[in-house]
XYZ file of C-alpha atoms in Angstrom:
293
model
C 16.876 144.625 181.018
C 20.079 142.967 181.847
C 22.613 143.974 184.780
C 25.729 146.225 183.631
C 28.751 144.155 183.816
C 31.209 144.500 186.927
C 33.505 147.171 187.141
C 36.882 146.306 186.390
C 39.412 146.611 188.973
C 41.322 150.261 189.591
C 44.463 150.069 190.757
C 46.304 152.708 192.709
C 49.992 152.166 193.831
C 49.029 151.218 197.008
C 47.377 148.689 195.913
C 51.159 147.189 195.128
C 52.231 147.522 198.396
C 52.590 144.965 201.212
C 52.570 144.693 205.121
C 56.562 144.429 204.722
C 58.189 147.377 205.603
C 61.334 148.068 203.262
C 64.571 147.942 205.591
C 66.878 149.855 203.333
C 68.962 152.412 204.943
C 67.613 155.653 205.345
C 68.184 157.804 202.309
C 69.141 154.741 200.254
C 68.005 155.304 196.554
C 66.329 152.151 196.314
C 63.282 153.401 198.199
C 62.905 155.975 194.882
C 63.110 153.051 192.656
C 60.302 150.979 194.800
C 58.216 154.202 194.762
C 58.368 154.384 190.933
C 57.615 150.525 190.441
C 54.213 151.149 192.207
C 52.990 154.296 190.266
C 54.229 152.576 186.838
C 52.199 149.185 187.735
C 49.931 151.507 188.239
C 49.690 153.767 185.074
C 49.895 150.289 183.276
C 46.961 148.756 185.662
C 48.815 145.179 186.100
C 47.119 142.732 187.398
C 48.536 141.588 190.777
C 48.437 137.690 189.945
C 49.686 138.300 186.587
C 52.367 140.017 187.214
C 55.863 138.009 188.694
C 58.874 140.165 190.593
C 61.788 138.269 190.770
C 65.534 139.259 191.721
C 69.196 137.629 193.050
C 70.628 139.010 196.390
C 71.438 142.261 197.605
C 69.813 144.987 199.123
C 67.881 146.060 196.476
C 66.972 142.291 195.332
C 64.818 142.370 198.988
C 62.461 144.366 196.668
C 59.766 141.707 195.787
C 58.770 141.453 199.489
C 57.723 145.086 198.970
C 55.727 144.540 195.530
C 52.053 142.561 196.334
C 52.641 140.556 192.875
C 53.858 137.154 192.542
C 57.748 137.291 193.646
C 60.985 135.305 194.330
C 63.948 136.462 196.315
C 66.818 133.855 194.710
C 70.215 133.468 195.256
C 72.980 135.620 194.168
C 73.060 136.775 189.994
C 70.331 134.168 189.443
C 67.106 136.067 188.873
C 67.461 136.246 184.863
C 67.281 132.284 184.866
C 64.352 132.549 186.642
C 62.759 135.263 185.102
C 63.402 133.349 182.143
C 61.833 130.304 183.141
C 58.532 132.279 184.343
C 58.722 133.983 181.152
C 58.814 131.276 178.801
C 56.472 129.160 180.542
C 53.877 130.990 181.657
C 53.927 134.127 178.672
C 50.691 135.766 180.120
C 52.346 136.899 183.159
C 54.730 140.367 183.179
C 57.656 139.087 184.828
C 59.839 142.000 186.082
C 63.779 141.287 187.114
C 65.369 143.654 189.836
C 69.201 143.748 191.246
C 72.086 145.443 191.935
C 75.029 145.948 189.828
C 77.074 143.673 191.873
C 74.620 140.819 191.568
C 73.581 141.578 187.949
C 77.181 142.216 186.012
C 79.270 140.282 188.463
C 78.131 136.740 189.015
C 75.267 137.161 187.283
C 77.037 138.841 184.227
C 76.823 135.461 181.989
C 72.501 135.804 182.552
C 72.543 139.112 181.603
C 74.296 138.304 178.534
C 72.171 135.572 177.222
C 68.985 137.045 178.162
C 69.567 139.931 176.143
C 70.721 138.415 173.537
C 68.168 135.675 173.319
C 65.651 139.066 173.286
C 63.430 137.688 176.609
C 60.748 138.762 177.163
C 61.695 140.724 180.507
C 61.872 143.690 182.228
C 65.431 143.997 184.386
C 65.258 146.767 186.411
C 69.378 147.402 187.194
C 69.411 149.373 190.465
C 73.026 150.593 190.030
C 74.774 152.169 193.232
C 78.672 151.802 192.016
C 79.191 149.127 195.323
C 78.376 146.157 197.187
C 75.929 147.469 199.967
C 74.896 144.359 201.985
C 78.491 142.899 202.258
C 79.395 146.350 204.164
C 81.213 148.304 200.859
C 83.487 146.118 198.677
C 84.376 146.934 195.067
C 82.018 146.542 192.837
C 81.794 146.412 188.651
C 80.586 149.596 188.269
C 82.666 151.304 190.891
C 84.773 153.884 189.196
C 88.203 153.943 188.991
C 90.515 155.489 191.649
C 87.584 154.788 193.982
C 88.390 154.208 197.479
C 86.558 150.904 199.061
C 86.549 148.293 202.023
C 88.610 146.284 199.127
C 90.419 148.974 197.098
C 91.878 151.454 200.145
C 94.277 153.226 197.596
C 91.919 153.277 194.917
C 90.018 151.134 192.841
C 92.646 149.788 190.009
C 90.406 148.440 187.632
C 88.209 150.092 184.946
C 84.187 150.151 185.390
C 82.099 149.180 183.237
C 78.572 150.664 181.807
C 75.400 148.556 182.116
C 74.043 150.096 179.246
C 76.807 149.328 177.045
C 77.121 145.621 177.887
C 73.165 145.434 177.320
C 73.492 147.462 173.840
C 76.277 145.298 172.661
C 74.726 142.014 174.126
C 71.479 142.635 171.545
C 68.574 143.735 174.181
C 66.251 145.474 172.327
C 65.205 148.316 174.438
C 68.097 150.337 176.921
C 67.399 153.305 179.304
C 69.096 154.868 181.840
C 67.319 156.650 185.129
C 68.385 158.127 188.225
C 66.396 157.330 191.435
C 66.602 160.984 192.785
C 64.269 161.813 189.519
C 61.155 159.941 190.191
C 59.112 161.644 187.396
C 61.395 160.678 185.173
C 61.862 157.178 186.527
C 58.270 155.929 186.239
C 58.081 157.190 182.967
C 61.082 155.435 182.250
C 59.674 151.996 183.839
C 56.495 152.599 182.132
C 58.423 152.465 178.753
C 60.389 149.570 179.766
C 56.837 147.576 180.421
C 55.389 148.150 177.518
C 58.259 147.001 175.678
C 58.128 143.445 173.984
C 61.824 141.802 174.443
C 64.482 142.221 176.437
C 63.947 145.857 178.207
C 67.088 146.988 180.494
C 66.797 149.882 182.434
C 69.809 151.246 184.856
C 68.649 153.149 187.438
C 71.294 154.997 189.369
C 70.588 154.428 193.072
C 72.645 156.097 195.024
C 74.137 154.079 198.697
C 73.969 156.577 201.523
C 75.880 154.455 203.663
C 78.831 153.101 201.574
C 79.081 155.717 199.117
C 78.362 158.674 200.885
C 76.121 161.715 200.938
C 78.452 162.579 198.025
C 76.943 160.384 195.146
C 73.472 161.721 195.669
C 74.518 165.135 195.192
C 77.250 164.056 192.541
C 74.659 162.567 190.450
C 71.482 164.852 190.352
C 74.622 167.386 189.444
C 75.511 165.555 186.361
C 71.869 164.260 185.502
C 70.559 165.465 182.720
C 67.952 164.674 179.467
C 69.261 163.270 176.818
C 69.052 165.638 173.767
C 65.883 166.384 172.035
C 66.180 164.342 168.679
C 67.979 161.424 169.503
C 67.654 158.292 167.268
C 67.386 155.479 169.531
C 67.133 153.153 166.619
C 71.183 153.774 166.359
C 73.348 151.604 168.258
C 76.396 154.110 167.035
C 74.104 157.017 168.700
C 73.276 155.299 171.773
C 77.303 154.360 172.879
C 77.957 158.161 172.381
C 76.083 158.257 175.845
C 77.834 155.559 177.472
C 81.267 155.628 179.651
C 79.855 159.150 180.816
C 82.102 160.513 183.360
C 80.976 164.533 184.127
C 77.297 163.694 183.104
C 74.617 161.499 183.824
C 72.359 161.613 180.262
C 69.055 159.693 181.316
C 66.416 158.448 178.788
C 65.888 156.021 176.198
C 69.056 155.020 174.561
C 68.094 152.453 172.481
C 64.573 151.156 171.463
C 64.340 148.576 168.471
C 61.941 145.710 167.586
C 62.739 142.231 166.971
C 60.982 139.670 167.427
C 61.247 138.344 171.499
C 62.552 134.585 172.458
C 58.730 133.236 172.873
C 57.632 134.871 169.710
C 60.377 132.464 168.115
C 59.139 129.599 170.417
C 55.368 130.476 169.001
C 57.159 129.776 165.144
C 59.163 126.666 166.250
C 56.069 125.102 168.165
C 53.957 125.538 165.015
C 56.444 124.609 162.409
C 56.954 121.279 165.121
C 53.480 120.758 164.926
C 52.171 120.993 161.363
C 51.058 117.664 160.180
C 51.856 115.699 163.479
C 50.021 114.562 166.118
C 50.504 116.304 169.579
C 53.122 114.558 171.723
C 50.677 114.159 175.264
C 52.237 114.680 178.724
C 52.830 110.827 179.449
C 54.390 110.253 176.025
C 57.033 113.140 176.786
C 57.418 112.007 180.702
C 58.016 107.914 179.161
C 61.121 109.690 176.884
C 62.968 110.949 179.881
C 62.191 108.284 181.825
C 62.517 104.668 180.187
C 61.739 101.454 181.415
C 64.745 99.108 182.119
């Protein structure tokens, strides 16, 4: 009689934790976003070292210290190129993008563009909290106009913009919007996002007890709300109806479509490349970039 197999490894969100202790303000809406992360890893049961956490700078980009995964902290509105990288080269591995809006739309705003629209496969986790936190409250992409800053003391002049717009209109295939102070509805959100194939963007509104006030918290689980039962997320033209919100926060799935992602395309291009050839070895391709003279 043969020995049952091993049992396979059960995850708990725990599990996903480290021995670094997150230094976010207290309050900050981050620490609901971190929270979420674990119990969606979780639900999904990813495998630590399959799994990649990567993110720019910012408060919230200290996050994959926090996650016990694979992770890179890089430099400011650079963690799509990496993400990319990871994803494209290593395709068995979840890779999972976080940020802020400052780092994301700002100087990171040409990444976001061509990763969605190049349909990576990626989850970017947006952590959205209308400022810059770690450079002590400047003005910010998404900080809404007539806002009062370090950098705009009679009011922010210029108009915001919405994540999920740009990231509808830039081709990602699958859009949501969360709010931190929900955490039900967050991890079921991330959750979503994960299982997604493509370019998944979720905006999580993370409120900034320190630069933005008590205020936003209570300003945004106000205006937070479901979107409506019935909503065709398969409709770009339905989806912008919820964008540019001002007295409400609608948080779900905006936009969900298939496509096929930027390694599925790879997959078609490497066998259409190789039909009929010979495979190109690792010292042939190393003597084409590097000749003799």
């Amino acid at each position: 009689m043969s020995a049952a197999p091993p049992a396979l490894p059960v995850f708990v969100p725990g599990d996903y934790k480290t021995d670094l202790k997150p230094v976010w303000c207290p309050g900050c809406g981050d620490f609901g976003v971190l929270t979420a992360l674990y119990r969606a890893m979780a639900e999904l049961q990813l495998t630590p070292e399959l799994t990649a956490v990567v993110s720019g700078i910012g408060c919230s980009s200290r996050l994959p210290g926090y996650v016990e995964t694979y992770g890179f902290n890089t430099v400011h509105g650079r963690a799509l190129p990496l993400a990319t990288g990871v994803a494209v080269s290593r395709p068995d591995v979840k890779v999972i993008a976080v940020g802020g809006d400052g780092d994301g739309l700002a100087i990171g705003g040409n990444h976001f563009m061509h990763s969605a629209r190049r349909n990576l496969d990626v989850t970017y986790i947006l952590m959205d909290n209308e400022i810059y936190g770690l450079t002590k409250g400047q003005v910010a992409p998404t900080t809404p106009t007539g806002d009062k800053t370090k950098t705009t003391h009679y009011g922010n002049p210029e108009p915001a913009v919405d994540p999920c717009e740009l990231a509808i209109s830039f081709g990602a295939t699958w859009v949501g919007r969360a709010f931190s102070g929900d955490l039900k509805g967050t991890v079921e959100l991330i959750v979503k996002a994960l299982r997604h194939r493509g370019f998944a963007f979720l905006n999580v509104m993370s409120p900034c007890v320190t630069w933005r006030g008590d205020d936003q918290f209570k300003s945004l689980k106000a205006k937070a709300r479901p979107l409506p039962a019935g909503h065709d997320v398969t409709s770009r033209f339905e989806a912008f109806k919820f964008t540019r919100e001002t007295d409400v926060l609608s948080t779900g799935v905006l936009y969900d479509v298939k496509s096929p992602s930027l390694n599925d395309r790879l997959d078609t291009i490497k066998v259409t490349a190789r039909a009929g050839a010979p495979l190109v070895t690792v010292p042939e391709i190393v003597k084409t970039f590097l000749p003799s003279f």
